[in-house]
XYZ file of C-alpha atoms in Angstrom:
164
model
C 77.285 -137.276 165.329
C 76.866 -138.973 168.726
C 77.248 -136.850 171.863
C 80.791 -138.159 172.294
C 81.811 -136.388 169.061
C 82.530 -132.672 169.392
C 83.306 -130.517 166.359
C 86.721 -128.908 166.831
C 86.603 -127.014 163.540
C 84.511 -126.909 160.383
C 85.674 -125.197 157.211
C 84.035 -124.804 153.828
C 86.677 -124.276 151.174
C 86.062 -120.977 149.379
C 88.529 -121.736 146.583
C 90.177 -124.761 145.015
C 93.322 -125.956 146.816
C 95.689 -128.945 146.598
C 96.238 -129.049 150.370
C 95.021 -127.587 153.644
C 96.136 -127.727 157.276
C 94.121 -128.024 160.464
C 96.234 -126.697 163.335
C 96.062 -125.961 167.069
C 94.394 -129.315 167.755
C 93.803 -129.604 171.512
C 94.993 -132.720 173.357
C 91.728 -133.075 175.286
C 90.133 -135.984 173.408
C 90.953 -139.671 173.020
C 90.594 -139.824 169.215
C 90.078 -137.570 166.200
C 87.752 -137.992 163.240
C 88.372 -135.974 160.077
C 85.465 -135.861 157.605
C 85.781 -134.437 154.094
C 82.451 -133.947 152.329
C 83.763 -133.264 148.857
C 82.197 -131.076 146.244
C 82.028 -132.597 142.739
C 85.324 -133.180 140.941
C 86.152 -133.486 137.259
C 84.382 -136.508 135.679
C 86.654 -139.503 135.179
C 89.156 -138.407 137.840
C 89.770 -139.368 141.435
C 90.475 -137.393 144.585
C 93.458 -139.163 146.118
C 94.013 -137.847 149.653
C 97.061 -138.185 151.878
C 97.702 -136.985 155.425
C 100.742 -135.731 157.293
C 100.912 -134.586 160.899
C 102.891 -131.964 162.794
C 104.719 -130.960 159.604
C 106.515 -134.348 159.452
C 107.541 -134.979 155.829
C 109.965 -137.800 156.698
C 109.526 -141.430 155.636
C 107.530 -142.246 158.780
C 104.181 -143.311 157.324
C 102.717 -146.623 156.158
C 99.296 -147.688 154.931
C 97.334 -150.495 153.368
C 94.376 -150.029 151.009
C 91.555 -152.522 150.564
C 89.181 -152.202 147.641
C 86.670 -154.588 146.111
C 89.027 -155.860 143.420
C 92.524 -155.347 144.860
C 94.687 -154.249 147.755
C 98.059 -152.521 147.974
C 100.333 -150.948 150.560
C 103.027 -148.355 151.010
C 105.868 -148.325 153.531
C 108.339 -145.651 154.584
C 106.313 -143.017 152.736
C 106.316 -139.266 153.398
C 102.528 -139.292 153.904
C 99.768 -141.853 154.333
C 96.802 -142.317 151.996
C 93.214 -142.251 153.179
C 90.943 -142.020 150.172
C 90.636 -142.155 146.421
C 87.001 -142.050 145.336
C 86.470 -141.781 141.595
C 83.482 -139.575 141.233
C 81.459 -137.350 138.990
C 79.532 -136.192 142.039
C 79.960 -135.771 145.745
C 82.396 -137.938 147.719
C 83.034 -138.611 151.414
C 86.390 -139.365 153.063
C 86.868 -140.107 156.772
C 90.066 -140.499 158.772
C 89.883 -141.822 162.356
C 93.103 -141.201 164.299
C 93.243 -143.247 167.487
C 95.058 -142.173 170.679
C 96.371 -139.064 168.891
C 97.591 -137.394 172.107
C 99.184 -140.497 173.677
C 102.963 -139.963 173.762
C 103.756 -143.640 174.447
C 102.601 -145.180 171.161
C 102.780 -144.786 167.372
C 99.596 -143.340 165.875
C 97.275 -145.638 163.923
C 94.347 -144.783 161.683
C 91.343 -146.308 159.989
C 89.931 -144.510 156.959
C 87.069 -144.929 154.535
C 86.194 -143.216 151.310
C 83.480 -143.576 148.768
C 81.359 -142.040 146.100
C 77.933 -142.975 144.890
C 78.570 -142.281 141.234
C 81.653 -142.911 139.168
C 82.867 -142.960 135.607
C 83.722 -146.654 136.088
C 81.641 -147.922 139.021
C 80.817 -146.811 142.556
C 83.985 -146.985 144.617
C 84.392 -147.784 148.302
C 87.773 -148.178 149.961
C 89.190 -148.807 153.424
C 92.656 -147.906 154.652
C 94.741 -148.729 157.679
C 97.518 -146.259 158.370
C 100.414 -145.677 160.737
C 102.557 -142.704 161.679
C 105.702 -143.992 163.350
C 106.048 -141.334 166.039
C 105.107 -141.071 169.698
C 104.573 -137.293 169.494
C 101.090 -135.978 170.229
C 99.329 -134.746 167.080
C 98.626 -131.007 167.056
C 98.180 -130.398 163.307
C 96.999 -132.389 160.282
C 97.820 -131.515 156.687
C 95.665 -133.051 153.965
C 97.302 -133.244 150.537
C 95.923 -134.220 147.159
C 98.113 -137.130 146.101
C 97.572 -136.460 142.409
C 97.814 -132.656 142.532
C 94.084 -132.372 141.879
C 92.181 -129.647 143.653
C 89.813 -129.948 146.555
C 87.085 -127.838 144.986
C 85.327 -124.799 146.355
C 82.364 -125.888 148.470
C 84.127 -128.908 150.001
C 83.297 -129.102 153.728
C 86.029 -130.255 156.129
C 85.136 -131.070 159.753
C 87.479 -132.267 162.483
C 85.770 -133.938 165.455
C 87.244 -134.757 168.822
C 85.986 -137.998 170.339
C 85.556 -137.780 174.117
C 85.803 -141.476 174.960
C 86.394 -143.939 172.162
């Protein structure tokens, strides 16, 4: 990563889980970048990821998904989506949270996900997301939207961006 990106935390999952939380996020950066480097999942399935912040499970999230063949959106949801690669191998998901510590604005995100191999075809997606709160973000919970497991060996890294 460029010099403006500083790893805040890196975790390699030692067991399969349907969710995980990154907490105690310092407010010393302009933006955050969450990267999930996923270990292989069950062939013919997808790893649908959602995010929540600060323990907020209210209907305060929205997103839009763009894929090669379609788009869709969700409003007033209890989490926001940021990836659904369909893979028989490794997959990558990124979530860029802009102005996460700014207490004067709602928090917006840009996310990408993809996998090089798939049971159907290689999949690449982009998401735009919104958390309708002015609170600074100090924790992020990542949840499997389809109750599938993030497998052992998946590497999760949260970067702070010094000056976006």
